[in-house]
mmCIF file of C-alpha atoms in Angstrom:
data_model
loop_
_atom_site.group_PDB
_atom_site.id
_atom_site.type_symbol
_atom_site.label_atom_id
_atom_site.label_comp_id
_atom_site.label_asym_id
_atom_site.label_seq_id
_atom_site.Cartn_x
_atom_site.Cartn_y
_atom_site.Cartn_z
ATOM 1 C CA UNK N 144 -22.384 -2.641 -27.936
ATOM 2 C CA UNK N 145 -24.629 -4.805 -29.693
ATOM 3 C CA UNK N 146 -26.445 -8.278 -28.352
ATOM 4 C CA UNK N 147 -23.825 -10.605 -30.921
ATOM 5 C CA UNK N 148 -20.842 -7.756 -29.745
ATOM 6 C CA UNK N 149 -21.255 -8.361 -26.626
ATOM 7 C CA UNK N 150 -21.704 -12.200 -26.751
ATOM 8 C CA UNK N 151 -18.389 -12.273 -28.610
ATOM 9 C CA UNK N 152 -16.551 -10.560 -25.821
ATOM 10 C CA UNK N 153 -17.879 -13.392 -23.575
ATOM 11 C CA UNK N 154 -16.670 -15.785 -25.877
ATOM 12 C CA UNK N 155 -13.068 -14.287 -26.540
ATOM 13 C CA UNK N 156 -12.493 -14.568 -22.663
ATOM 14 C CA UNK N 157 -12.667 -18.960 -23.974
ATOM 15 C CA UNK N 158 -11.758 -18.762 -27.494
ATOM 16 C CA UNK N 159 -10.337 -16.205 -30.464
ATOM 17 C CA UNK N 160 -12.891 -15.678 -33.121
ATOM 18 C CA UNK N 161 -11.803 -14.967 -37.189
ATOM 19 C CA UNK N 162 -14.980 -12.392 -38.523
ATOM 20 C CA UNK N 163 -15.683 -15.171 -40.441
ATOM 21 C CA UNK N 164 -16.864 -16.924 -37.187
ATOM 22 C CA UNK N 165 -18.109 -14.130 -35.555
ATOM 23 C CA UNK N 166 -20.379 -13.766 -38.789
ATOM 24 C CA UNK N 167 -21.463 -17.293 -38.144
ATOM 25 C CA UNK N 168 -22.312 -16.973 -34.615
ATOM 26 C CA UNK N 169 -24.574 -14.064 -35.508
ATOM 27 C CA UNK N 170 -26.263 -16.725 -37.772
ATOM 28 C CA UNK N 171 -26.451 -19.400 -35.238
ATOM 29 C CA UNK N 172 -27.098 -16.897 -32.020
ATOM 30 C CA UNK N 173 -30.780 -15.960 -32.360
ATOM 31 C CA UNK N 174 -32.276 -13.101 -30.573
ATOM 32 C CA UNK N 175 -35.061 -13.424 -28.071
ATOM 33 C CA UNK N 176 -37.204 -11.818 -25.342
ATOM 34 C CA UNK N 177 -38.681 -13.390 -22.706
ATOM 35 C CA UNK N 178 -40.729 -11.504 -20.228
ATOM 36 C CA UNK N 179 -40.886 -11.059 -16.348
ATOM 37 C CA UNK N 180 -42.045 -14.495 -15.275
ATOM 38 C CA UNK N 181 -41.825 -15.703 -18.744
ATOM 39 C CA UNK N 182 -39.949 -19.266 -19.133
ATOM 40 C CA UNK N 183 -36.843 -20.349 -21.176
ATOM 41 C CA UNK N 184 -37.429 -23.891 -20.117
ATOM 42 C CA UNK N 185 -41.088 -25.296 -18.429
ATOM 43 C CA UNK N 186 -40.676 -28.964 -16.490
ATOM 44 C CA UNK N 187 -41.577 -32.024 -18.817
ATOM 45 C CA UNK N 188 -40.593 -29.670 -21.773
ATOM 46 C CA UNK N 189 -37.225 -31.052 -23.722
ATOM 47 C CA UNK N 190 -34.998 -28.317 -23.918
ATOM 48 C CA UNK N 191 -34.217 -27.662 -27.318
ATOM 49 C CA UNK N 192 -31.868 -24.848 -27.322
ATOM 50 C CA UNK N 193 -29.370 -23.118 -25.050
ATOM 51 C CA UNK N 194 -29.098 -19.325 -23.933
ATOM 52 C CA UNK N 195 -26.358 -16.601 -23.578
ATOM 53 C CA UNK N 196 -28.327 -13.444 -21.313
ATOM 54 C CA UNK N 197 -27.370 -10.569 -23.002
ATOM 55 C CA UNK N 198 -29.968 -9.036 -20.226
ATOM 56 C CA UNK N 199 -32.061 -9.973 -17.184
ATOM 57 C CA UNK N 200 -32.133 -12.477 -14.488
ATOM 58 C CA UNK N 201 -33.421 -16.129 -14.477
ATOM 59 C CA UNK N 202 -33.300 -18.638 -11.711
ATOM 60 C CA UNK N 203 -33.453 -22.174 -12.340
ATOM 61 C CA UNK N 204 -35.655 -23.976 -10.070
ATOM 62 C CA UNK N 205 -37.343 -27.789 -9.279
ATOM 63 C CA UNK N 206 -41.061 -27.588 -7.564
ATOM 64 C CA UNK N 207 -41.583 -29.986 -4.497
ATOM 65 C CA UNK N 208 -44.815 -30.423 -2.384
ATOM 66 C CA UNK N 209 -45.747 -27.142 -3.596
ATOM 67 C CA UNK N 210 -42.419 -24.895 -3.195
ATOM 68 C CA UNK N 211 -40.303 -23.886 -5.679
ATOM 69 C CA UNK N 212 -36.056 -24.784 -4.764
ATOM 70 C CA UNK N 213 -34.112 -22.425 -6.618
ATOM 71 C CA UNK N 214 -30.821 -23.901 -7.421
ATOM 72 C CA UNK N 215 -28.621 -21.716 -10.176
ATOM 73 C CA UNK N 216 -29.092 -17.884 -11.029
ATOM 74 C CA UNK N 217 -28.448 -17.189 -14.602
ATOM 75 C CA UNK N 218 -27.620 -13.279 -15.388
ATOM 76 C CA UNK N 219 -26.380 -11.169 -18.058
ATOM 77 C CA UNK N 220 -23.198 -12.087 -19.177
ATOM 78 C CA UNK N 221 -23.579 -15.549 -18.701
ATOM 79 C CA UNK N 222 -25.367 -18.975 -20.550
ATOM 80 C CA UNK N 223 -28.550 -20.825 -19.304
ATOM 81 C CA UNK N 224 -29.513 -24.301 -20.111
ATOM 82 C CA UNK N 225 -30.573 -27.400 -19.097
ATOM 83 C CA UNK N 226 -27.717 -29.714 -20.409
ATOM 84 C CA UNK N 227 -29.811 -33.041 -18.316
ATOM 85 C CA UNK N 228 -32.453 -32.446 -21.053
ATOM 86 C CA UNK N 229 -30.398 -30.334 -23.709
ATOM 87 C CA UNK N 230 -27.498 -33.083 -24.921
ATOM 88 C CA UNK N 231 -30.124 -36.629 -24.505
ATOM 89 C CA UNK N 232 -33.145 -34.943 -25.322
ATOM 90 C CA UNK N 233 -35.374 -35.807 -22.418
ATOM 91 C CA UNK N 234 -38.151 -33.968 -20.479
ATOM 92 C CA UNK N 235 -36.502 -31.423 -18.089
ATOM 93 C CA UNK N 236 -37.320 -31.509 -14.182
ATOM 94 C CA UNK N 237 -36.202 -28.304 -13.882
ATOM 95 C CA UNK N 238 -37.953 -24.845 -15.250
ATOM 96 C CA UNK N 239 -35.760 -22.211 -16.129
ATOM 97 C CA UNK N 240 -37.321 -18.610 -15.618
ATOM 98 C CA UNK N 241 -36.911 -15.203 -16.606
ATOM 99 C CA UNK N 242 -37.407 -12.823 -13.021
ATOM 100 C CA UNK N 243 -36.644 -9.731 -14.958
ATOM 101 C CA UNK N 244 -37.960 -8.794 -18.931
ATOM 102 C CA UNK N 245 -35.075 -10.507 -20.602
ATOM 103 C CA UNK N 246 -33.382 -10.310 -23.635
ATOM 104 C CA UNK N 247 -31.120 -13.646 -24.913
ATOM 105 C CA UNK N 248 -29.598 -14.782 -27.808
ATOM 106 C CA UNK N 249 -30.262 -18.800 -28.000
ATOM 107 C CA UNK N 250 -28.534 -21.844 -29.993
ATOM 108 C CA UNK N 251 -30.767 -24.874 -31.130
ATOM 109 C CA UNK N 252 -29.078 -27.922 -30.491
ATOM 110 C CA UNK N 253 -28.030 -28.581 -34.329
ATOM 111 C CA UNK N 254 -26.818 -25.000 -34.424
ATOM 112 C CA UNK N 255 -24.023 -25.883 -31.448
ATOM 113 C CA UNK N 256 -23.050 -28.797 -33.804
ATOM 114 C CA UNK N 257 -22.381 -26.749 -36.478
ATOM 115 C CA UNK N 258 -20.282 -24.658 -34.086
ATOM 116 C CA UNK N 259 -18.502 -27.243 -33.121
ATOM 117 C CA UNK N 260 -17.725 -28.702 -36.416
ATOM 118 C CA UNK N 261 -17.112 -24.695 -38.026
ATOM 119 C CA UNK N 262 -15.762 -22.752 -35.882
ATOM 120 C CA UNK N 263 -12.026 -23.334 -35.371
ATOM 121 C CA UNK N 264 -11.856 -23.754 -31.660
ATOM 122 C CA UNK N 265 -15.695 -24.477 -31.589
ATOM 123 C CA UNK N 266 -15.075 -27.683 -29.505
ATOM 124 C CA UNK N 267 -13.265 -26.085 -27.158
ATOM 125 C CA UNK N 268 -15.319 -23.148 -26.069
ATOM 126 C CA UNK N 269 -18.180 -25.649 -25.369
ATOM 127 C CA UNK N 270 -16.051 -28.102 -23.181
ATOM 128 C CA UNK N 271 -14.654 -24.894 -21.123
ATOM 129 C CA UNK N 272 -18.336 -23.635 -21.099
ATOM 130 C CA UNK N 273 -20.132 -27.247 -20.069
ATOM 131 C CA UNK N 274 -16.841 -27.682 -17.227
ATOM 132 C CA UNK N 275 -17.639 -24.180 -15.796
ATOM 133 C CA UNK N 276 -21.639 -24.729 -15.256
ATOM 134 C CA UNK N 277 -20.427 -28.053 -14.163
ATOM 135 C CA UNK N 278 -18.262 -26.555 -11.213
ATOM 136 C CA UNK N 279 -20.966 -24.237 -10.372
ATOM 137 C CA UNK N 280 -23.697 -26.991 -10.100
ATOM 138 C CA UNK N 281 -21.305 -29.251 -7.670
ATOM 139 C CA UNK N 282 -20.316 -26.335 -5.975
ATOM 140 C CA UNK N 283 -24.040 -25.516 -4.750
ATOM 141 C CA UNK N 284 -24.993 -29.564 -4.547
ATOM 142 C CA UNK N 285 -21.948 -30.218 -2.548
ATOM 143 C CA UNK N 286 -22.819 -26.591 -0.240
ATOM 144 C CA UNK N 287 -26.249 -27.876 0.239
ATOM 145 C CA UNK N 288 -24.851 -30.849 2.025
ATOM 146 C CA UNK N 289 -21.913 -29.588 3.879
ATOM 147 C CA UNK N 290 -22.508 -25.703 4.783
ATOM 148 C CA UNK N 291 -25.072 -24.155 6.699
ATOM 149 C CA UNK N 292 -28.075 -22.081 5.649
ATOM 150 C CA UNK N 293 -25.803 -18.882 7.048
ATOM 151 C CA UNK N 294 -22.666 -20.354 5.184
ATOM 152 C CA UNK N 295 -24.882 -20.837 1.944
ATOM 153 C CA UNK N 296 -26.413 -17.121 2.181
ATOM 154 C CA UNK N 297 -22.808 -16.019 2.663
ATOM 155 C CA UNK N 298 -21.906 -17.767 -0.420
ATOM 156 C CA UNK N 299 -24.951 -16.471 -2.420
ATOM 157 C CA UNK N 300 -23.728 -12.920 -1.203
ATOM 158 C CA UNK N 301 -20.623 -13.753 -2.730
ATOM 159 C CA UNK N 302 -21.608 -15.027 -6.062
ATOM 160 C CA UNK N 303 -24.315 -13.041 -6.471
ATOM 161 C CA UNK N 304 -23.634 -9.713 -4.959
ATOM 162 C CA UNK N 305 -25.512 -7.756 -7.327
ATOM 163 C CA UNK N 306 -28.922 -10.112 -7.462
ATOM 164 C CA UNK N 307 -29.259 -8.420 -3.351
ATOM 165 C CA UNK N 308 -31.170 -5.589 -4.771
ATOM 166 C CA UNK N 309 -32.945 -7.229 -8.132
ATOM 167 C CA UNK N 310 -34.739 -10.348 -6.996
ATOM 168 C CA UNK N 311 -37.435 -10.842 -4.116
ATOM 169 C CA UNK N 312 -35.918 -12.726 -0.966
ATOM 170 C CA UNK N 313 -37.754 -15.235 -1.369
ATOM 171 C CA UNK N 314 -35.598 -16.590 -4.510
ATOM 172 C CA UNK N 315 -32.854 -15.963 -2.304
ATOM 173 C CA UNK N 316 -34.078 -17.982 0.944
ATOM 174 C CA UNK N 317 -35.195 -20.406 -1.693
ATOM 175 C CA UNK N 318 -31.673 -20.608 -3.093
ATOM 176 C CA UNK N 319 -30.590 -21.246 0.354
ATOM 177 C CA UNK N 320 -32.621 -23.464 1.515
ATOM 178 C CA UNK N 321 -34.721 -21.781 4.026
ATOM 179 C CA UNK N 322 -38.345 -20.174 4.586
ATOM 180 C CA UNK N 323 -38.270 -16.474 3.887
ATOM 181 C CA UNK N 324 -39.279 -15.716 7.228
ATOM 182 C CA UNK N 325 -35.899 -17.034 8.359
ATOM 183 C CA UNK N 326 -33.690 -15.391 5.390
ATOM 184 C CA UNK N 327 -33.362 -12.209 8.156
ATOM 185 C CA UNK N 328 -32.241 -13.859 10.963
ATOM 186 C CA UNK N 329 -29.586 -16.038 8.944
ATOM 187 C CA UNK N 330 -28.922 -12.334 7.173
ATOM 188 C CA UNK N 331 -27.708 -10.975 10.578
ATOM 189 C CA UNK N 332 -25.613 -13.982 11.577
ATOM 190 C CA UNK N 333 -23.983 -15.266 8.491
ATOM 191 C CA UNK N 334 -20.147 -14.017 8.081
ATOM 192 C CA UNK N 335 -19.935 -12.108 5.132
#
């Protein structure tokens, strides 16, 4: 299956595509690579484009006194962005970065627009898109402030089953909310 094939079976799980607009998409999809510790997105940068992962991993993190907080894990099969900076234009606060060689296929903002305006349910694949990154995002805000550090390692487990093996724990404590040192003890206690 190609990169564009494979973004178009993503996309039929939202929307049907005509071949006319899957031969648009392959216009407005471009292919890129970004390498292990490579970034899609750098803080103070305004994000000009957003990303479907047709392979490898990227976290999306903040820096604080000198520690990176991971707070979203992007992975193939699935779109990255910073909409915050994306949709007004502003400098991001968050970096978005590739923890495995990655390859993507990205959308500059005036390509979305013209997928919106020609492709026939255009509109609506970006709304159901935006409302499921938004669930995702209040989902881990609203976990950060009512579960604990086993309860959120119990839900990364969950979420993220296969990212055990393919990132270093200390992405996952980070996602958590914990020092690394700790990740193992919360490992043994949290109900799975």
């Amino acid at each position: 299956m190609t990169p564009h094939e494979t973004l178009f079976a993503v996309v039929s799980h939202f929307v049907t595509l005509s071949p006319t607009e899957e031969a648009l998409l392959e216009q407005l999809f471009v292919a890129e690579q970004v390498p292990k510790g490579g970034f899609f997105l750098r803080p103070g940068e305004v994000s000009r484009k957003v990303a479907f992962i047709v392979e490898g991993v990227f976290h999306n993190f903040r820096s604080r006194d000198g520690q990176e907080h991971s707070f979203y894990f992007g992975r193939e099969r699935e779109f990255i962005g910073d909409y915050s900076s994306f949709l007004p234009a502003q400098p991001a606060v968050h970096a978005i970065q590739a923890l495995e060689p990655a390859r993507l296929l990205s959308i500059s903002y005036d390509n979305l627009q013209r997928l919106y305006r020609e492709v026939q349910q255009g509109e609506r694949f970006g709304r159901l898109v935006a409302e499921m990154l938004f669930v995702d995002v209040l989902g881990q805000l609203t976990s950060f402030y009512e579960e604990t550090p086993e309860e959120r390692y119990a839900r990364f487990v969950r979420t993220y089953p296969d990212l055990l093996q393919r990132i270093p724990q200390y992405y996952i404590a980070s996602y958590v909310g914990v020092k690394p040192q700790s990740l193992s003890r919360i490992r043994g206690r949290a109900i799975l």
